[in-house]
Amino acid sequence: MLTLQCPYCGVQCDETELTAGGEAHLTRHGPGSDADTFEQYLFLRENPRGVHFERWRHSHGCGKWFHAARSTTTLRVFGTYKAQTTEPPQQIRDAISAVHPGWSWRNFGETA
Amino acid sequence: MTRYSAFAIAREAFRQHKGWDRAWESPEPRKSYDVIIVGGGGHGLATAYHLGKNHGITNVAVLEKGWLGGGNTGRNTTIIRSNYLQDPSAALYEKSRSLYETMSQDLNYNVMFSPRGVMMLAQTEHEVRGYKRTAHANALQGVTTEWIDAKRVKELCPIMNIDGPRYPVLGALWQARAGTARHDAVAWGYARACSAMGMHIIQKCEVTGITSQDGRVTGVTTNRGDIGCKKMGIVVAGHSGALAEMAGFRLPIESVALQALVSEPIKPCMDVVVMANTVHGYMSQSDKGEMVIGGGTDGYNNYTQRGSFHHIEETVRALVETFPMISRLKMLRQWGGVVDVTGDRSPILSKTPLDGCFINCGWGTGGFKATPGSGWAMAELMAKGHSPLTDAFGLERFREGRFIDESVAAGVAH
Ligand SMILES: Cc1cc2nc3c(=O)[nH]c(=O)nc-3n(C[C@H](O)[C@H](O)[C@H](O)COP(=O)(O)OP(=O)(O)OC[C@H]3O[C@@H](n4cnc5c(N)ncnc54)[C@H](O)[C@@H]3O)c2cc1C
Ligand SMILES: [Zn+2]
C-alpha cells in the first residue's frame, strides 16, 4: 500500500487517508487565453512512465493539499512537499537524481 | 492455414494430433511495411485484420513488445455490451457487439461469445432516472435495451438479494444480447487470420522510438532493429502516453491501474452478468465456474500492473451485500492492468500531429467490448483518412469542447 508523509502535519499517511489530485505544477491559465493554452492546461497531461509530480490531499487528516514526487514504474516515493511552490524543491530533485542519474526537471505546463 | 472444423478434429484424432500447424507464423521483421501497427492487443490485431479484410492492405506488421494479448486484452473481465448514452458511442459499440455475434465464424476460431445478457443495477433513485434515460436513448439509436423492475431482476438472477439494507435493487437496465467472450481467443483468432493473409505478427519487439521526416512518419526503432513504414497505427492502451511522446505530442490521458479477481470454481449459479455501479462492483460466472469480479480504478498514475488492496476490499465488501452467498468463497487469483483513461471516458480514434501516424487509445476500463468495432473503424480511418464511426472521436474534440460524455453510462470500470 502506498504511504506518503503529509508535509503539514507530519503524519505518515496510508493511501486510504488520502485523495489523489492528479498532475502537479500545471499553469492555470485564465480568461483571454487561446485554445491551445486551455487545451494544455485542462486536458493534456505528462502521464510519464517514470517520475511523476502530483497533488494529494490529506482528506482524512488535516485536509490540506500537498505535492509528492513518485515513480509510476516502481511506485517509489522520492518525497513530499508543500503545495505553495510552482516547482519541486532542490532536495526532492536531488532525491530523484540519486536514483535516476541524468534526470532533469522538465517545464511541465509550459506552453511551447 | 488449416481450417478448424469438426472434421479436422476427427481427422487429427486418427493421427495423434500431429497435423495441427502453428496458429500464426513468427517471421523475422522485414526492412519495411506499408503499415506498422504498434501493439498486439485485441485492438491492434483487429485493426490489422480489417485493413486486410475490408481494404486489401496486407503488407502489414503488428509489433508487440511482449506476447499477444499480454496487455489489457488478456487481463479484462470480458463484459460486452453497447448500452451507452451518446449517439457516437452507441454506433461504435453496437457495431462492435454485432461483429462479436459472427466473430467465431468469420475468424474460424471459437471466441466463445456468450450473449447471456448484462444487467446494470439501479440502487438509487438517481440511477433509476439515469438508466431509464439510457434505455430511451438506446431505443432511438436502435440498440435493444430495456428497463426492468426489481421482480424481473430477481427472476433473472435468483442469487441476488434485492432488498439489501443500504442499497436495495430498484430495477435495472437490461441488454439481453450483451454478454461475454473468451479474451485470449479474440487476440489469437485475429492473429491467426492476419497471419493467413500474409501479415507479420512479431512478438517480443518493443518500439523504442518513432522516426519521421518533414513531419511525416517514416518508421520505428525497435529492440529488433529499425523498421520502415508508410503509415503507422499506435494501439498500445496504457502505454499511449509513452508512444505519443516518441511521436512528439501529448495526450489527454492518464494511465491508472484497474484490478480484477476470480473465486474458486463453483457450480453454475448465475447465467447473466451483473454490474452494480453505485457500489462499484460487477460479477459474472466463467465457463469454468469461477466468479469473475471487478471494481473501480485506483486514483493515481501507475504503470506497474498492480493496484491497491483496499480497492479489492471495497469491491468485494459491496458485492457481498448484494450477493450474500459469495461471502464464504475463496478468491483464487487477482491481477491488474494499466488502463488509459480520458476525461470524458470515451476513446480516441484519430489522426495525430504527425502525418501518417494514427492513434487508437483511451478505451480505459471498457474497451474489450469494442475490440472488433474499433479495429473496423480504425482500419477505415487509416485506409481512407476518415471513417463515419471515428469522426466524433478525434483528438481535437477536447480543445473544441465536443466531449462524448460517458462518465454516467460507464460509472464503473468494465
Ligand atoms: C482488470 C480489467 C478489467 C477490464 N474489464 C473489461 C470488461 O469487462 N469489458 C471491457 O469491455 N473492457 C474491460 N477492460 C478494458 C479492456 O481490457 C481494454 O480496454 C482493452 O483490452 C484494450 O485493448 P488494446 O488492444 O487496446 O490494449 P492491450 O491489450 O493493452 O494491448 C496493447 C499492447 O501494446 C503493447 N505495447 C505497449 N507498448 C509497446 C511498445 N513500446 N512496443 C510494442 N508494443 C507495445 C502491450 O504490450 C500490449 O500488449 C478491462 C481492463 C482491465 C485491466
Ligand atoms: Zn496532513
XYZ file of C-alpha atoms and ligand atoms in Angstrom:
580
model
C 0.000 0.000 0.000
C 1.165 3.486 -0.889
C 2.179 5.643 2.097
C 3.046 9.328 1.897
C 4.149 11.701 4.621
C 1.950 14.767 4.915
C 4.354 17.759 4.880
C 1.970 19.796 7.023
C 1.068 17.570 9.942
C 3.989 15.167 9.554
C 1.767 12.082 9.676
C 2.837 9.036 7.669
C -0.486 8.531 5.895
C -1.631 5.400 4.224
C -3.381 5.731 0.936
C -6.881 5.323 2.361
C -6.420 8.617 4.241
C -5.557 10.456 1.046
C -7.224 11.595 -2.148
C -5.214 11.705 -5.370
C -5.441 15.016 -7.221
C -3.591 14.459 -10.494
C -0.589 16.162 -12.078
C 1.057 18.985 -10.119
C 2.615 22.249 -11.265
C 0.140 22.953 -14.055
C -0.070 26.571 -15.050
C -3.678 27.608 -14.523
C -4.485 29.903 -17.409
C -7.401 32.283 -17.164
C -9.874 34.102 -19.395
C -8.460 35.502 -22.597
C -6.050 32.617 -23.131
C -6.157 30.948 -26.533
C -7.482 27.464 -27.321
C -4.012 25.895 -27.370
C -3.214 27.171 -23.911
C -6.521 25.990 -22.497
C -6.048 22.578 -24.067
C -2.634 22.238 -22.433
C -3.941 23.295 -19.061
C -7.263 21.477 -18.990
C -6.593 18.245 -20.847
C -3.061 17.378 -21.934
C -1.043 15.514 -19.313
C 2.531 14.307 -18.964
C 1.379 10.857 -17.797
C 5.042 9.777 -17.654
C 6.365 6.278 -17.358
C 8.766 7.270 -14.564
C 8.993 10.292 -12.286
C 5.636 11.967 -11.687
C 4.852 15.122 -9.722
C 1.368 15.007 -8.343
C -1.119 16.556 -5.981
C -2.571 14.772 -2.997
C -4.999 15.829 -0.311
C -4.743 14.660 3.272
C -8.521 14.367 3.220
C -8.991 12.206 6.312
C -6.407 14.206 8.278
C -5.508 17.866 8.222
C -7.414 18.339 4.954
C -4.589 20.157 3.183
C -3.305 19.732 -0.362
C 0.342 18.834 -0.822
C 2.708 17.602 -3.550
C 4.515 14.308 -3.990
C 7.232 13.066 -6.356
C 6.767 9.397 -7.135
C 7.798 6.879 -9.774
C 4.929 5.388 -11.749
C 7.030 2.367 -12.719
C 8.436 1.369 -9.314
C 5.947 3.157 -7.005
C 8.973 4.541 -5.146
C 8.267 7.832 -3.366
C 11.031 10.465 -3.643
C 9.427 12.800 -1.160
C 6.526 15.107 -0.430
C 6.485 18.895 -0.195
C 4.116 21.751 0.467
C 1.763 22.993 -2.207
C 2.923 26.638 -2.078
C 5.535 26.160 -4.771
C 5.489 26.108 -8.560
C 8.482 23.762 -8.835
C 9.831 20.787 -6.897
C 12.338 21.954 -4.260
C 16.024 21.137 -4.628
C 16.084 18.335 -2.050
C 13.351 16.482 -3.948
C 15.259 16.882 -7.216
C 18.379 15.574 -5.517
C 16.498 12.549 -4.200
C 15.320 11.784 -7.735
C 18.763 12.322 -9.289
C 20.270 9.905 -6.761
C 18.093 7.143 -8.214
C 17.904 8.371 -11.818
C 21.270 9.963 -12.683
C 20.932 12.416 -15.558
C 17.314 13.068 -14.791
C 16.238 16.679 -15.273
C 13.211 18.712 -14.294
C 11.027 19.490 -17.253
C 8.884 22.550 -17.547
C 5.543 20.862 -17.144
C 2.622 23.072 -18.012
C 4.823 25.407 -20.033
C 3.162 26.122 -23.356
C 5.710 25.560 -26.062
C -3.652 -22.389 -42.644
C -5.662 -25.494 -41.849
C -9.330 -24.769 -41.290
C -10.667 -25.769 -37.901
C -13.778 -27.945 -38.112
C -15.426 -30.986 -36.561
C -13.985 -32.967 -39.470
C -10.447 -31.672 -38.755
C -10.728 -32.807 -35.125
C -11.858 -36.266 -36.206
C -9.060 -36.489 -38.785
C -6.428 -35.452 -36.265
C -7.795 -37.910 -33.715
C -6.745 -40.672 -36.143
C -3.152 -39.385 -36.411
C -2.289 -38.492 -32.814
C -2.992 -34.790 -33.418
C 0.272 -34.406 -35.328
C -1.234 -32.466 -38.211
C -2.051 -29.157 -36.466
C 0.157 -26.280 -37.614
C 1.018 -23.218 -35.586
C -1.890 -20.802 -35.456
C 0.308 -17.956 -36.735
C 3.823 -17.597 -38.138
C 6.602 -15.818 -36.230
C 8.719 -14.318 -39.043
C 11.784 -12.065 -38.803
C 10.824 -8.426 -39.388
C 11.267 -7.094 -42.948
C 13.049 -3.785 -43.690
C 9.740 -2.013 -44.180
C 5.980 -2.390 -44.475
C 3.106 -0.334 -45.846
C 1.578 -0.252 -42.379
C 3.004 -0.862 -38.922
C 0.627 -1.406 -36.022
C 2.296 -0.886 -32.648
C 0.644 -3.080 -30.010
C -0.514 -6.684 -30.310
C -3.580 -6.470 -28.129
C -7.066 -7.120 -29.447
C -7.462 -3.627 -30.904
C -4.145 -3.641 -32.766
C -4.763 -7.106 -34.200
C -8.361 -6.254 -35.132
C -7.118 -3.123 -36.908
C -4.633 -5.192 -38.923
C -7.295 -7.793 -39.702
C -9.753 -5.219 -41.056
C -7.029 -3.415 -43.029
C -6.604 -6.673 -44.903
C -10.176 -7.896 -44.978
C -12.000 -4.608 -45.728
C -9.335 -2.608 -47.563
C -6.998 -5.156 -49.154
C -3.923 -3.795 -47.328
C -1.874 -6.822 -46.296
C 1.739 -5.606 -46.268
C 1.289 -5.056 -42.550
C 3.288 -5.824 -39.397
C 1.932 -5.919 -35.873
C 4.739 -5.224 -33.374
C 4.176 -6.404 -29.800
C 6.708 -5.831 -27.028
C 5.593 -8.842 -25.005
C 3.200 -11.549 -26.064
C -0.150 -11.273 -27.864
C -2.897 -10.197 -25.512
C -0.438 -9.779 -22.623
C -1.734 -6.264 -22.018
C -5.296 -5.457 -21.050
C -6.756 -7.817 -23.629
C -5.717 -10.817 -21.531
C -6.494 -9.108 -18.223
C -10.051 -7.934 -18.606
C -13.320 -9.318 -17.312
C -14.752 -9.622 -20.845
C -18.046 -7.789 -20.462
C -19.513 -6.961 -23.876
C -22.414 -4.504 -24.089
C -23.445 -1.483 -26.134
C -25.904 0.373 -23.893
C -24.047 3.680 -23.937
C -25.729 7.063 -23.807
C -24.292 9.212 -26.602
C -25.002 8.568 -30.288
C -21.366 8.217 -31.479
C -20.673 5.685 -28.712
C -23.827 3.706 -29.401
C -22.885 3.476 -33.093
C -19.353 2.249 -32.391
C -20.132 -0.144 -29.521
C -23.196 -1.601 -31.240
C -21.188 -2.176 -34.428
C -18.716 -3.980 -32.240
C -21.278 -6.066 -30.381
C -22.835 -7.157 -33.654
C -19.408 -8.159 -35.036
C -18.929 -10.361 -31.955
C -22.050 -12.330 -32.925
C -20.362 -13.735 -36.027
C -16.731 -13.484 -34.971
C -16.186 -17.200 -34.385
C -17.435 -17.960 -37.911
C -15.612 -15.008 -39.518
C -12.281 -15.948 -37.951
C -12.850 -19.721 -37.968
C -11.776 -19.563 -34.328
C -14.006 -20.158 -31.335
C -14.054 -16.954 -29.296
C -16.829 -18.346 -27.089
C -19.063 -15.301 -27.449
C -21.848 -15.842 -24.975
C -24.740 -13.357 -25.303
C -26.048 -14.209 -21.856
C -27.392 -10.736 -21.028
C -25.960 -7.891 -18.982
C -27.888 -6.030 -16.306
C -26.798 -2.759 -14.756
C -28.477 -2.424 -11.375
C -30.122 0.784 -10.255
C -29.679 1.109 -6.498
C -30.512 4.784 -6.029
C -33.302 6.995 -7.382
C -30.705 8.875 -9.358
C -29.601 5.689 -11.092
C -33.213 4.751 -11.858
C -33.636 8.020 -13.726
C -30.231 7.706 -15.383
C -30.855 4.194 -16.720
C -34.395 4.987 -17.882
C -32.851 7.835 -19.837
C -30.260 5.468 -21.325
C -33.000 2.980 -22.273
C -34.871 5.765 -24.115
C -31.670 6.925 -25.829
C -30.893 3.331 -26.852
C -34.400 2.947 -28.324
C -33.737 5.978 -30.544
C -30.310 4.637 -31.500
C -31.684 1.227 -32.471
C -29.851 -0.538 -29.638
C -32.140 -3.055 -27.956
C -32.179 -2.494 -24.200
C -34.986 -2.292 -21.658
C -35.685 -1.034 -18.173
C -36.732 -3.947 -15.931
C -38.158 -3.836 -12.424
C -36.736 -5.456 -9.303
C -39.005 -8.512 -9.585
C -37.662 -9.290 -13.062
C -34.103 -8.752 -11.808
C -34.687 -11.380 -9.131
C -36.131 -13.816 -11.708
C -33.130 -13.403 -13.975
C -30.631 -13.647 -11.130
C -32.082 -15.521 -8.151
C -28.882 -15.417 -6.068
C -29.238 -11.676 -5.682
C -30.505 -10.046 -2.527
C -32.702 -7.270 -3.890
C -33.704 -5.690 -0.579
C -30.267 -5.007 0.812
C -30.431 -2.583 3.733
C -28.195 0.101 2.268
C -28.657 -0.313 -1.459
C -31.923 -2.058 -2.357
C -32.199 -3.058 -6.023
C -34.804 -0.778 -7.623
C -34.573 -2.179 -11.139
C -32.002 -2.498 -13.888
C -31.010 -1.588 -17.407
C -31.098 -4.929 -19.241
C -29.412 -5.754 -22.532
C -30.320 -9.308 -23.473
C -27.869 -9.530 -26.423
C -24.898 -8.381 -24.355
C -22.583 -10.917 -22.713
C -19.003 -12.152 -22.533
C -16.337 -13.798 -24.735
C -13.004 -15.542 -24.280
C -10.423 -12.705 -24.283
C -7.277 -14.629 -25.325
C -9.172 -16.320 -28.116
C -10.097 -12.941 -29.576
C -6.404 -11.975 -29.821
C -5.350 -15.405 -31.060
C -8.166 -15.657 -33.602
C -7.272 -12.305 -35.142
C -3.550 -13.132 -35.151
C -4.225 -16.385 -36.979
C -6.430 -14.656 -39.554
C -3.850 -11.868 -40.072
C -1.044 -14.370 -40.489
C -3.124 -16.262 -43.048
C -3.398 -13.036 -45.080
C 0.425 -12.807 -45.100
C 0.784 -10.182 -42.382
C 3.677 -10.344 -39.936
C 2.864 -10.831 -36.263
C 6.098 -10.013 -34.411
C 6.235 -10.604 -30.674
C 8.981 -9.548 -28.240
C 9.520 -6.497 -30.430
C 9.410 -3.284 -28.427
C 9.108 0.026 -30.215
C 11.630 2.406 -28.628
C 11.418 5.355 -30.997
C 9.465 6.770 -33.907
C 11.272 8.262 -36.888
C 9.912 10.953 -39.165
C 10.905 13.254 -41.984
C 9.304 16.576 -42.858
C 6.512 15.965 -40.372
C 5.676 12.536 -41.761
C 6.243 9.188 -40.076
C 8.917 7.035 -41.718
C 9.260 4.115 -39.327
C 10.178 2.875 -35.888
C 13.258 1.856 -33.964
C 12.857 -1.370 -32.018
C 14.914 -3.808 -29.976
C 14.957 -5.880 -33.179
C 16.242 -3.156 -35.468
C 14.791 -0.279 -37.458
C 11.659 -0.913 -39.477
C 10.239 1.489 -42.040
C 6.589 2.189 -42.823
C 4.319 4.460 -44.837
C 1.614 4.581 -42.203
C 1.547 3.716 -38.545
C -1.166 2.956 -36.017
C -0.391 3.336 -32.310
C -2.652 0.939 -30.397
C -0.976 0.461 -27.022
C -3.688 1.290 -24.431
C -1.992 2.179 -21.113
C 1.315 2.951 -22.835
C -0.132 5.510 -25.268
C 1.481 8.411 -23.423
C 4.942 6.899 -23.918
C 4.386 6.292 -27.642
C 2.877 9.753 -28.119
C 5.982 11.232 -26.535
C 8.125 9.340 -29.075
C 5.950 10.789 -31.837
C 6.211 14.282 -30.366
C 2.755 15.067 -28.991
C 0.860 14.809 -25.708
C -2.459 13.163 -24.949
C -5.417 13.959 -22.693
C -4.876 10.629 -20.947
C -3.841 9.307 -17.550
C -2.705 5.699 -17.054
C -4.002 4.074 -13.886
C -4.306 0.554 -12.502
C -7.522 -1.433 -12.732
C -7.815 -4.767 -10.954
C -9.959 -7.872 -11.166
C -10.154 -11.165 -9.316
C -11.691 -14.613 -9.596
C -13.010 -17.035 -6.999
C -12.587 -20.763 -6.725
C -14.830 -22.556 -9.255
C -18.326 -23.395 -8.067
C -21.395 -24.976 -9.668
C -23.358 -22.815 -12.110
C -25.326 -20.256 -10.076
C -25.588 -17.173 -12.245
C -26.078 -17.058 -16.018
C -26.120 -13.299 -16.542
C -23.591 -10.517 -15.999
C -24.471 -8.138 -13.165
C -22.980 -4.692 -12.739
C -23.628 -2.550 -9.684
C -22.290 0.927 -10.348
C -23.322 2.611 -7.105
C -21.314 0.196 -5.007
C -18.596 -0.169 -7.643
C -18.574 -3.860 -8.351
C -19.588 -6.313 -11.014
C -19.666 -10.076 -11.351
C -20.228 -12.919 -13.796
C -19.534 -16.639 -13.772
C -16.984 -18.065 -16.184
C -17.467 -21.347 -18.027
C -15.016 -22.896 -15.557
C -17.307 -21.886 -12.692
C -15.161 -19.110 -11.257
C -16.927 -15.930 -10.175
C -15.215 -13.128 -12.115
C -15.211 -9.881 -10.157
C -14.102 -6.381 -10.967
C -14.367 -2.946 -9.472
C -13.014 0.568 -9.816
C -9.653 2.060 -10.731
C -7.019 3.491 -8.427
C -6.842 7.260 -8.331
C -3.161 7.733 -9.162
C -0.929 7.240 -12.217
C 0.615 3.810 -12.283
C 2.356 1.635 -14.894
C 3.054 -1.382 -12.690
C 0.042 -3.595 -13.488
C -0.705 -3.878 -9.810
C -3.134 -1.869 -7.764
C -4.061 -1.117 -4.194
C -5.525 -3.809 -1.999
C -8.167 -1.602 -0.446
C -9.921 -1.293 -3.801
C -10.403 -5.031 -3.957
C -11.653 -4.969 -0.409
C -14.210 -2.270 -1.241
C -15.437 -4.138 -4.294
C -15.860 -7.428 -2.510
C -17.489 -5.818 0.509
C -20.028 -4.143 -1.737
C -20.815 -7.306 -3.681
C -21.293 -9.381 -0.537
C -24.266 -7.221 0.380
C -25.949 -7.844 -2.968
C -24.779 -11.487 -3.287
C -24.682 -12.850 0.299
C -23.817 -16.362 -0.956
C -20.341 -15.279 -2.093
C -19.254 -14.316 1.426
C -17.685 -17.748 2.021
C -15.947 -18.032 -1.366
C -12.175 -18.215 -1.543
C -10.555 -15.896 -4.059
C -8.065 -17.656 -6.315
C -6.286 -15.002 -8.303
C -6.094 -11.241 -8.509
C -4.344 -9.096 -11.110
C -4.153 -5.610 -12.550
C -3.814 -3.847 -15.881
C -2.738 -0.349 -16.900
C -5.770 1.425 -18.351
C -5.727 4.646 -20.365
C -8.440 6.967 -19.108
C -9.674 10.135 -20.869
C -11.612 12.968 -19.269
C -14.915 12.143 -20.981
C -14.487 8.349 -20.592
C -14.613 7.931 -24.381
C -11.852 6.610 -26.628
C -9.678 8.464 -29.113
C -9.502 7.173 -32.717
C -7.684 9.854 -34.556
C -5.110 11.311 -36.873
C -2.229 12.874 -34.972
C 0.013 15.931 -35.430
C 2.484 13.555 -37.143
C 1.377 12.810 -40.723
C 0.691 9.154 -41.459
C 0.561 8.350 -37.760
C -2.802 7.409 -36.273
C -3.729 6.623 -32.695
C -6.351 4.397 -31.103
C -6.447 4.680 -27.315
C -8.379 5.930 -24.317
C -10.601 2.846 -24.060
C -9.726 2.864 -20.402
C -11.648 0.379 -18.346
C -14.056 -0.729 -21.055
C -12.525 -1.460 -24.427
C -12.665 -5.229 -24.716
C -16.296 -4.992 -25.841
C -15.181 -2.601 -28.567
C -12.360 -4.724 -29.995
C -13.874 -5.702 -33.379
C -15.694 -2.392 -33.947
C -12.592 -0.426 -33.025
C -10.497 -2.465 -35.468
C -13.100 -1.996 -38.201
C -13.271 1.771 -37.670
C -9.526 2.275 -37.177
C -8.755 0.359 -40.378
C -11.161 2.573 -42.311
C -9.626 5.697 -40.756
C -6.110 4.540 -41.679
C -7.018 3.397 -45.183
C -9.267 6.302 -46.213
C -8.324 9.159 -43.897
C -11.686 9.239 -42.157
C -14.494 6.984 -41.037
C -18.095 7.781 -40.057
C -17.522 5.690 -36.939
C -14.448 7.629 -35.795
C -15.294 11.202 -36.864
C -16.566 12.199 -33.413
C -13.651 10.544 -31.591
C -10.823 12.777 -32.833
C -8.115 14.215 -30.604
C -9.296 17.739 -31.382
C -12.620 17.193 -29.587
C -11.084 18.234 -26.268
C -9.871 21.635 -27.379
C -13.123 22.140 -29.265
C -15.224 21.153 -26.250
C -17.110 18.392 -28.099
C -16.918 15.772 -25.375
C -18.609 12.413 -25.701
C -19.527 12.233 -22.072
C -19.953 8.627 -20.995
C -18.995 9.052 -17.362
C -22.612 8.281 -16.438
C -23.058 5.221 -18.625
C -19.597 3.958 -17.665
C -19.904 4.780 -13.974
C -17.936 1.704 -13.045
C -14.963 0.087 -14.693
C -15.785 -2.692 -17.154
C -8.913 -5.612 -14.858
C -9.532 -5.124 -16.135
C -10.864 -5.430 -16.411
C -11.447 -4.989 -17.583
N -12.735 -5.376 -17.859
C -13.303 -5.057 -19.039
C -14.599 -5.553 -19.375
O -15.234 -6.294 -18.611
N -15.147 -5.192 -20.568
C -14.475 -4.383 -21.443
O -15.034 -4.064 -22.485
N -13.227 -3.922 -21.171
C -12.624 -4.238 -19.984
N -11.356 -3.780 -19.692
C -10.668 -2.881 -20.633
C -10.057 -3.649 -21.785
O -9.253 -4.683 -21.281
C -9.189 -2.742 -22.662
O -9.865 -1.540 -22.976
C -8.838 -3.429 -23.988
O -8.469 -4.759 -23.779
C -7.715 -2.674 -24.648
O -7.218 -3.430 -25.726
P -5.965 -2.938 -26.521
O -5.712 -3.900 -27.587
O -6.184 -1.505 -26.899
O -4.806 -2.882 -25.418
P -3.847 -4.028 -24.839
O -4.474 -5.349 -24.844
O -3.309 -3.497 -23.555
O -2.716 -4.059 -25.937
C -1.709 -3.082 -26.056
C -0.424 -3.808 -26.356
O 0.585 -2.871 -26.693
C 1.805 -3.409 -26.265
N 2.807 -2.337 -26.188
C 2.893 -1.332 -25.289
N 3.980 -0.572 -25.524
C 4.605 -1.106 -26.612
C 5.783 -0.767 -27.347
N 6.557 0.276 -26.996
N 6.119 -1.552 -28.408
C 5.368 -2.625 -28.777
N 4.231 -2.976 -28.112
C 3.857 -2.235 -27.038
C 1.474 -4.011 -24.916
O 2.425 -4.990 -24.528
C 0.095 -4.599 -25.162
O 0.103 -5.968 -25.481
C -10.717 -4.197 -18.504
C -9.377 -3.888 -18.232
C -8.780 -4.354 -17.069
C -7.333 -4.025 -16.806
Zn -1.844 16.369 6.986
